[in-house]
């Protein structure tokens, strides 16, 4: 078990960071136009809208929530001294988790039930969506089973993650963590490895590029339903 913990929480983080950074830089330099989500909106739009909106808004909220806990742990702990505040944070995070789960399920069902989408779906797409689904389910389970996650994230996980970046990994607290939390952490590092090789790479460009790109519209001059049959 000690060897497994050492691999998952010391070796794997550095492997994932190295692959993520080198893979992302290499892909951007040599194949930057491959950074695309390969939109399937032309194939099916209604389920895409509901699934994509729910998933993206939910995951963005969760991402920045984790980021704040990582960057400002003392501030989060101090803020949570008031019961009402921590209940609001926990409730909002749980709703965001459910919203993200709804979104990813809609997107997966959409791919499973539409023959045209299955033809343009790769093995990497299924792998990424499977890991994302597992991560979301684990996150919701952890939120229900181990309450006040914003506080213990700031006091336990934030120091661990900072120790990784300072090249002085401290995993004592992680060794004693529940199995579900360990799987959740390991799943994040696995996703980090896969980002440069998947469509998830487009998320690295979205916040910057889309801020000033020209406005675009798709105008249908023909019968859309007839064409998409």
PDB file of C-alpha atoms in Angstrom:
ATOM      1  CA  UNK A   1       0.000   0.000   0.000  1.00  0.00           C
ATOM      2  CA  UNK A   2       2.861   2.385   0.789  1.00  0.00           C
ATOM      3  CA  UNK A   3       4.349   1.735  -2.644  1.00  0.00           C
ATOM      4  CA  UNK A   4       0.994   2.323  -4.326  1.00  0.00           C
ATOM      5  CA  UNK A   5       0.452   5.577  -2.420  1.00  0.00           C
ATOM      6  CA  UNK A   6       3.969   6.710  -3.329  1.00  0.00           C
ATOM      7  CA  UNK A   7       3.326   6.000  -7.000  1.00  0.00           C
ATOM      8  CA  UNK A   8      -0.151   7.555  -7.142  1.00  0.00           C
ATOM      9  CA  UNK A   9       0.555  10.682  -5.126  1.00  0.00           C
ATOM     10  CA  UNK A  10       4.231  11.398  -5.757  1.00  0.00           C
ATOM     11  CA  UNK A  11       5.331   9.721  -8.995  1.00  0.00           C
ATOM     12  CA  UNK A  12       2.062  10.067 -10.943  1.00  0.00           C
ATOM     13  CA  UNK A  13       1.661  13.822 -10.266  1.00  0.00           C
ATOM     14  CA  UNK A  14       5.103  14.560 -11.705  1.00  0.00           C
ATOM     15  CA  UNK A  15       4.499  12.265 -14.677  1.00  0.00           C
ATOM     16  CA  UNK A  16       1.159  13.956 -15.353  1.00  0.00           C
ATOM     17  CA  UNK A  17       2.624  17.455 -15.093  1.00  0.00           C
ATOM     18  CA  UNK A  18       5.537  16.553 -17.363  1.00  0.00           C
ATOM     19  CA  UNK A  19       3.295  14.933 -19.998  1.00  0.00           C
ATOM     20  CA  UNK A  20       0.753  17.738 -19.777  1.00  0.00           C
ATOM     21  CA  UNK A  21       3.310  20.521 -20.232  1.00  0.00           C
ATOM     22  CA  UNK A  22       5.469  18.875 -22.913  1.00  0.00           C
ATOM     23  CA  UNK A  23       2.514  17.391 -24.776  1.00  0.00           C
ATOM     24  CA  UNK A  24       0.586  20.645 -24.764  1.00  0.00           C
ATOM     25  CA  UNK A  25       3.564  22.732 -25.910  1.00  0.00           C
ATOM     26  CA  UNK A  26       4.486  20.220 -28.630  1.00  0.00           C
ATOM     27  CA  UNK A  27       0.931  20.017 -29.934  1.00  0.00           C
ATOM     28  CA  UNK A  28       0.482  23.770 -29.918  1.00  0.00           C
ATOM     29  CA  UNK A  29       3.769  24.304 -31.757  1.00  0.00           C
ATOM     30  CA  UNK A  30       3.397  21.546 -34.341  1.00  0.00           C
ATOM     31  CA  UNK A  31      -0.357  20.988 -34.675  1.00  0.00           C
ATOM     32  CA  UNK A  32      -2.098  23.923 -33.041  1.00  0.00           C
ATOM     33  CA  UNK A  33      -5.035  23.755 -35.457  1.00  0.00           C
ATOM     34  CA  UNK A  34      -5.850  20.342 -34.019  1.00  0.00           C
ATOM     35  CA  UNK A  35      -7.000  22.116 -30.859  1.00  0.00           C
ATOM     36  CA  UNK A  36     -10.706  21.834 -31.476  1.00  0.00           C
ATOM     37  CA  UNK A  37     -13.757  20.341 -29.839  1.00  0.00           C
ATOM     38  CA  UNK A  38     -14.865  19.153 -33.313  1.00  0.00           C
ATOM     39  CA  UNK A  39     -18.379  20.458 -32.800  1.00  0.00           C
ATOM     40  CA  UNK A  40     -21.187  18.051 -33.676  1.00  0.00           C
ATOM     41  CA  UNK A  41     -23.854  20.741 -33.560  1.00  0.00           C
ATOM     42  CA  UNK A  42     -24.676  20.201 -37.234  1.00  0.00           C
ATOM     43  CA  UNK A  43     -25.484  16.556 -36.493  1.00  0.00           C
ATOM     44  CA  UNK A  44     -27.694  17.144 -33.460  1.00  0.00           C
ATOM     45  CA  UNK A  45     -28.327  20.375 -31.587  1.00  0.00           C
ATOM     46  CA  UNK A  46     -31.036  20.092 -28.922  1.00  0.00           C
ATOM     47  CA  UNK A  47     -29.399  17.549 -26.603  1.00  0.00           C
ATOM     48  CA  UNK A  48     -26.021  19.144 -27.253  1.00  0.00           C
ATOM     49  CA  UNK A  49     -27.327  22.479 -25.989  1.00  0.00           C
ATOM     50  CA  UNK A  50     -28.728  21.146 -22.724  1.00  0.00           C
ATOM     51  CA  UNK A  51     -25.845  18.764 -22.065  1.00  0.00           C
ATOM     52  CA  UNK A  52     -23.079  21.177 -23.014  1.00  0.00           C
ATOM     53  CA  UNK A  53     -24.510  24.146 -21.114  1.00  0.00           C
ATOM     54  CA  UNK A  54     -25.072  22.149 -17.932  1.00  0.00           C
ATOM     55  CA  UNK A  55     -21.698  20.428 -18.089  1.00  0.00           C
ATOM     56  CA  UNK A  56     -19.626  23.521 -18.874  1.00  0.00           C
ATOM     57  CA  UNK A  57     -21.265  25.841 -16.337  1.00  0.00           C
ATOM     58  CA  UNK A  58     -21.059  23.167 -13.646  1.00  0.00           C
ATOM     59  CA  UNK A  59     -17.449  22.208 -14.328  1.00  0.00           C
ATOM     60  CA  UNK A  60     -16.303  25.846 -14.480  1.00  0.00           C
ATOM     61  CA  UNK A  61     -17.854  26.535 -11.072  1.00  0.00           C
ATOM     62  CA  UNK A  62     -16.229  23.424  -9.580  1.00  0.00           C
ATOM     63  CA  UNK A  63     -12.861  24.184 -11.153  1.00  0.00           C
ATOM     64  CA  UNK A  64     -12.675  27.704  -9.759  1.00  0.00           C
ATOM     65  CA  UNK A  65     -13.981  26.501  -6.406  1.00  0.00           C
ATOM     66  CA  UNK A  66     -11.113  24.014  -6.161  1.00  0.00           C
ATOM     67  CA  UNK A  67      -8.673  26.645  -7.430  1.00  0.00           C
ATOM     68  CA  UNK A  68      -9.676  29.150  -4.733  1.00  0.00           C
ATOM     69  CA  UNK A  69      -9.280  26.471  -2.066  1.00  0.00           C
ATOM     70  CA  UNK A  70      -5.822  25.651  -3.415  1.00  0.00           C
ATOM     71  CA  UNK A  71      -4.571  29.242  -3.744  1.00  0.00           C
ATOM     72  CA  UNK A  72      -6.166  30.776  -0.647  1.00  0.00           C
ATOM     73  CA  UNK A  73      -6.618  27.997   1.942  1.00  0.00           C
ATOM     74  CA  UNK A  74      -6.352  30.257   5.001  1.00  0.00           C
ATOM     75  CA  UNK A  75      -8.937  32.650   3.590  1.00  0.00           C
ATOM     76  CA  UNK A  76     -11.337  29.775   2.884  1.00  0.00           C
ATOM     77  CA  UNK A  77     -10.922  28.336   6.384  1.00  0.00           C
ATOM     78  CA  UNK A  78     -11.491  31.774   7.954  1.00  0.00           C
ATOM     79  CA  UNK A  79     -14.544  32.378   5.745  1.00  0.00           C
ATOM     80  CA  UNK A  80     -16.008  29.018   6.788  1.00  0.00           C
ATOM     81  CA  UNK A  81     -15.965  29.946  10.478  1.00  0.00           C
ATOM     82  CA  UNK A  82     -19.568  31.049  10.070  1.00  0.00           C
ATOM     83  CA  UNK A  83     -21.921  28.039   9.699  1.00  0.00           C
ATOM     84  CA  UNK A  84     -24.190  29.867   7.259  1.00  0.00           C
ATOM     85  CA  UNK A  85     -21.278  30.637   4.944  1.00  0.00           C
ATOM     86  CA  UNK A  86     -19.979  27.081   4.793  1.00  0.00           C
ATOM     87  CA  UNK A  87     -23.500  25.750   4.216  1.00  0.00           C
ATOM     88  CA  UNK A  88     -23.946  28.130   1.289  1.00  0.00           C
ATOM     89  CA  UNK A  89     -20.599  27.078  -0.219  1.00  0.00           C
ATOM     90  CA  UNK A  90     -21.308  23.378   0.274  1.00  0.00           C
ATOM     91  CA  UNK A  91     -24.810  23.700  -1.147  1.00  0.00           C
ATOM     92  CA  UNK A  92     -23.678  25.645  -4.204  1.00  0.00           C
ATOM     93  CA  UNK A  93     -20.848  23.165  -4.875  1.00  0.00           C
ATOM     94  CA  UNK A  94     -23.221  20.209  -4.554  1.00  0.00           C
ATOM     95  CA  UNK A  95     -25.702  21.776  -6.989  1.00  0.00           C
ATOM     96  CA  UNK A  96     -22.828  22.444  -9.406  1.00  0.00           C
ATOM     97  CA  UNK A  97     -21.821  18.789  -9.089  1.00  0.00           C
ATOM     98  CA  UNK A  98     -25.347  17.617  -9.904  1.00  0.00           C
ATOM     99  CA  UNK A  99     -25.511  20.047 -12.832  1.00  0.00           C
ATOM    100  CA  UNK A 100     -22.218  18.697 -14.176  1.00  0.00           C
ATOM    101  CA  UNK A 101     -23.411  15.112 -13.740  1.00  0.00           C
ATOM    102  CA  UNK A 102     -26.629  15.880 -15.620  1.00  0.00           C
ATOM    103  CA  UNK A 103     -24.640  17.490 -18.436  1.00  0.00           C
ATOM    104  CA  UNK A 104     -22.143  14.661 -18.903  1.00  0.00           C
ATOM    105  CA  UNK A 105     -24.934  12.043 -18.818  1.00  0.00           C
ATOM    106  CA  UNK A 106     -26.873  13.906 -21.509  1.00  0.00           C
ATOM    107  CA  UNK A 107     -23.746  14.134 -23.667  1.00  0.00           C
ATOM    108  CA  UNK A 108     -22.935  10.435 -23.218  1.00  0.00           C
ATOM    109  CA  UNK A 109     -26.522   9.341 -23.942  1.00  0.00           C
ATOM    110  CA  UNK A 110     -26.478  11.619 -26.994  1.00  0.00           C
ATOM    111  CA  UNK A 111     -23.442   9.811 -28.373  1.00  0.00           C
ATOM    112  CA  UNK A 112     -24.867   6.389 -27.565  1.00  0.00           C
ATOM    113  CA  UNK A 113     -28.236   6.974 -29.194  1.00  0.00           C
ATOM    114  CA  UNK A 114     -27.252   8.874 -32.341  1.00  0.00           C
ATOM    115  CA  UNK A 115     -25.686   6.718 -35.061  1.00  0.00           C
ATOM    116  CA  UNK A 116     -24.136   9.724 -36.824  1.00  0.00           C
ATOM    117  CA  UNK A 117     -22.402  10.831 -33.655  1.00  0.00           C
ATOM    118  CA  UNK A 118     -21.069   7.352 -32.951  1.00  0.00           C
ATOM    119  CA  UNK A 119     -19.321   7.406 -36.338  1.00  0.00           C
ATOM    120  CA  UNK A 120     -17.310  10.506 -35.390  1.00  0.00           C
ATOM    121  CA  UNK A 121     -16.652   9.388 -31.800  1.00  0.00           C
ATOM    122  CA  UNK A 122     -13.159   8.079 -31.078  1.00  0.00           C
ATOM    123  CA  UNK A 123     -11.917   5.708 -28.392  1.00  0.00           C
ATOM    124  CA  UNK A 124     -10.255   8.681 -26.719  1.00  0.00           C
ATOM    125  CA  UNK A 125     -13.640  10.445 -26.570  1.00  0.00           C
ATOM    126  CA  UNK A 126     -15.159   7.492 -24.720  1.00  0.00           C
ATOM    127  CA  UNK A 127     -12.136   7.247 -22.425  1.00  0.00           C
ATOM    128  CA  UNK A 128     -12.269  10.926 -21.497  1.00  0.00           C
ATOM    129  CA  UNK A 129     -16.033  10.924 -20.948  1.00  0.00           C
ATOM    130  CA  UNK A 130     -15.775   7.751 -18.861  1.00  0.00           C
ATOM    131  CA  UNK A 131     -13.093   9.220 -16.596  1.00  0.00           C
ATOM    132  CA  UNK A 132     -14.988  12.509 -16.312  1.00  0.00           C
ATOM    133  CA  UNK A 133     -18.162  10.652 -15.346  1.00  0.00           C
ATOM    134  CA  UNK A 134     -16.266   8.658 -12.709  1.00  0.00           C
ATOM    135  CA  UNK A 135     -14.639  11.829 -11.340  1.00  0.00           C
ATOM    136  CA  UNK A 136     -17.996  13.607 -11.063  1.00  0.00           C
ATOM    137  CA  UNK A 137     -19.694  10.634  -9.375  1.00  0.00           C
ATOM    138  CA  UNK A 138     -16.786  10.288  -6.933  1.00  0.00           C
ATOM    139  CA  UNK A 139     -16.917  14.007  -6.187  1.00  0.00           C
ATOM    140  CA  UNK A 140     -20.636  13.887  -5.403  1.00  0.00           C
ATOM    141  CA  UNK A 141     -20.162  10.763  -3.263  1.00  0.00           C
ATOM    142  CA  UNK A 142     -17.356  12.456  -1.322  1.00  0.00           C
ATOM    143  CA  UNK A 143     -19.469  15.583  -0.829  1.00  0.00           C
ATOM    144  CA  UNK A 144     -22.275  13.459   0.661  1.00  0.00           C
ATOM    145  CA  UNK A 145     -20.062  11.160   2.742  1.00  0.00           C
ATOM    146  CA  UNK A 146     -17.438  13.588   4.057  1.00  0.00           C
ATOM    147  CA  UNK A 147     -19.092  16.901   4.826  1.00  0.00           C
ATOM    148  CA  UNK A 148     -17.567  20.380   4.803  1.00  0.00           C
ATOM    149  CA  UNK A 149     -15.252  19.559   1.928  1.00  0.00           C
ATOM    150  CA  UNK A 150     -14.252  23.177   1.326  1.00  0.00           C
ATOM    151  CA  UNK A 151     -12.631  23.279   4.772  1.00  0.00           C
ATOM    152  CA  UNK A 152     -10.796  19.978   4.687  1.00  0.00           C
ATOM    153  CA  UNK A 153      -9.744  20.576   1.073  1.00  0.00           C
ATOM    154  CA  UNK A 154      -8.100  23.823   2.164  1.00  0.00           C
ATOM    155  CA  UNK A 155      -6.493  22.255   5.235  1.00  0.00           C
ATOM    156  CA  UNK A 156      -5.461  18.860   3.810  1.00  0.00           C
ATOM    157  CA  UNK A 157      -5.328  18.806   0.016  1.00  0.00           C
ATOM    158  CA  UNK A 158      -4.050  22.330  -0.544  1.00  0.00           C
ATOM    159  CA  UNK A 159      -0.847  21.726   1.474  1.00  0.00           C
ATOM    160  CA  UNK A 160      -0.342  18.417  -0.365  1.00  0.00           C
ATOM    161  CA  UNK A 161      -0.714  20.007  -3.797  1.00  0.00           C
ATOM    162  CA  UNK A 162       1.596  22.876  -2.853  1.00  0.00           C
ATOM    163  CA  UNK A 163       4.186  20.366  -1.652  1.00  0.00           C
ATOM    164  CA  UNK A 164       4.119  18.802  -5.130  1.00  0.00           C
ATOM    165  CA  UNK A 165       4.824  22.154  -6.795  1.00  0.00           C
ATOM    166  CA  UNK A 166       7.600  22.978  -4.328  1.00  0.00           C
ATOM    167  CA  UNK A 167       9.272  19.603  -5.091  1.00  0.00           C
ATOM    168  CA  UNK A 168       8.862  18.477  -1.498  1.00  0.00           C
ATOM    169  CA  UNK A 169       5.899  16.068  -1.649  1.00  0.00           C
ATOM    170  CA  UNK A 170       4.188  15.413   1.663  1.00  0.00           C
ATOM    171  CA  UNK A 171       1.632  12.614   1.446  1.00  0.00           C
ATOM    172  CA  UNK A 172       1.088  11.729   5.100  1.00  0.00           C
ATOM    173  CA  UNK A 173      -2.417  13.186   5.134  1.00  0.00           C
ATOM    174  CA  UNK A 174      -3.264  11.570   1.777  1.00  0.00           C
ATOM    175  CA  UNK A 175      -2.121   8.172   3.068  1.00  0.00           C
ATOM    176  CA  UNK A 176      -4.817   8.370   5.724  1.00  0.00           C
ATOM    177  CA  UNK A 177      -7.501   9.669   3.340  1.00  0.00           C
ATOM    178  CA  UNK A 178     -10.555   7.562   2.366  1.00  0.00           C
ATOM    179  CA  UNK A 179     -10.273   5.357  -0.712  1.00  0.00           C
ATOM    180  CA  UNK A 180     -12.839   7.372  -2.679  1.00  0.00           C
ATOM    181  CA  UNK A 181     -10.840  10.555  -2.181  1.00  0.00           C
ATOM    182  CA  UNK A 182      -7.654   8.816  -3.307  1.00  0.00           C
ATOM    183  CA  UNK A 183      -9.386   7.616  -6.468  1.00  0.00           C
ATOM    184  CA  UNK A 184     -10.699  11.133  -7.088  1.00  0.00           C
ATOM    185  CA  UNK A 185      -7.196  12.614  -6.834  1.00  0.00           C
ATOM    186  CA  UNK A 186      -5.622   9.910  -9.010  1.00  0.00           C
ATOM    187  CA  UNK A 187      -8.357  10.411 -11.619  1.00  0.00           C
ATOM    188  CA  UNK A 188      -7.490  14.088 -11.855  1.00  0.00           C
ATOM    189  CA  UNK A 189      -3.828  13.301 -12.572  1.00  0.00           C
ATOM    190  CA  UNK A 190      -4.881  10.745 -15.179  1.00  0.00           C
ATOM    191  CA  UNK A 191      -7.040  13.366 -16.914  1.00  0.00           C
ATOM    192  CA  UNK A 192      -4.096  15.744 -16.890  1.00  0.00           C
ATOM    193  CA  UNK A 193      -2.039  13.157 -18.812  1.00  0.00           C
ATOM    194  CA  UNK A 194      -4.745  12.692 -21.439  1.00  0.00           C
ATOM    195  CA  UNK A 195      -5.535  16.366 -22.105  1.00  0.00           C
ATOM    196  CA  UNK A 196      -2.792  16.932 -24.723  1.00  0.00           C
ATOM    197  CA  UNK A 197      -3.971  13.883 -26.695  1.00  0.00           C
ATOM    198  CA  UNK A 198      -7.700  14.550 -26.618  1.00  0.00           C
ATOM    199  CA  UNK A 199     -10.337  17.115 -27.532  1.00  0.00           C
ATOM    200  CA  UNK A 200     -10.059  18.462 -23.999  1.00  0.00           C
ATOM    201  CA  UNK A 201      -7.044  20.378 -25.280  1.00  0.00           C
ATOM    202  CA  UNK A 202      -9.407  23.063 -26.616  1.00  0.00           C
ATOM    203  CA  UNK A 203     -10.215  24.163 -23.061  1.00  0.00           C
ATOM    204  CA  UNK A 204      -6.684  25.585 -22.799  1.00  0.00           C
ATOM    205  CA  UNK A 205      -7.420  28.072 -25.578  1.00  0.00           C
ATOM    206  CA  UNK A 206     -11.067  28.869 -24.897  1.00  0.00           C
ATOM    207  CA  UNK A 207     -10.696  31.522 -22.166  1.00  0.00           C
ATOM    208  CA  UNK A 208      -8.231  33.595 -24.238  1.00  0.00           C
ATOM    209  CA  UNK A 209      -9.082  33.001 -27.867  1.00  0.00           C
ATOM    210  CA  UNK A 210     -12.844  33.215 -27.596  1.00  0.00           C
ATOM    211  CA  UNK A 211     -12.707  36.519 -25.729  1.00  0.00           C
ATOM    212  CA  UNK A 212     -11.940  38.483 -28.901  1.00  0.00           C
ATOM    213  CA  UNK A 213     -12.786  36.176 -31.805  1.00  0.00           C
ATOM    214  CA  UNK A 214     -15.186  37.639 -34.418  1.00  0.00           C
ATOM    215  CA  UNK A 215     -18.845  37.009 -33.913  1.00  0.00           C
ATOM    216  CA  UNK A 216     -20.088  34.086 -36.006  1.00  0.00           C
ATOM    217  CA  UNK A 217     -23.504  32.837 -37.005  1.00  0.00           C
ATOM    218  CA  UNK A 218     -24.606  29.809 -38.960  1.00  0.00           C
ATOM    219  CA  UNK A 219     -27.485  30.744 -41.278  1.00  0.00           C
ATOM    220  CA  UNK A 220     -29.623  28.010 -42.808  1.00  0.00           C
ATOM    221  CA  UNK A 221     -30.972  28.809 -46.257  1.00  0.00           C
ATOM    222  CA  UNK A 222     -32.380  25.321 -46.746  1.00  0.00           C
ATOM    223  CA  UNK A 223     -34.735  23.091 -44.802  1.00  0.00           C
ATOM    224  CA  UNK A 224     -32.541  22.117 -41.864  1.00  0.00           C
ATOM    225  CA  UNK A 225     -34.632  19.141 -40.732  1.00  0.00           C
ATOM    226  CA  UNK A 226     -34.733  17.728 -44.235  1.00  0.00           C
ATOM    227  CA  UNK A 227     -30.959  17.948 -44.649  1.00  0.00           C
ATOM    228  CA  UNK A 228     -30.206  16.335 -41.282  1.00  0.00           C
ATOM    229  CA  UNK A 229     -32.459  13.325 -41.894  1.00  0.00           C
TER     230      UNK A 229
END
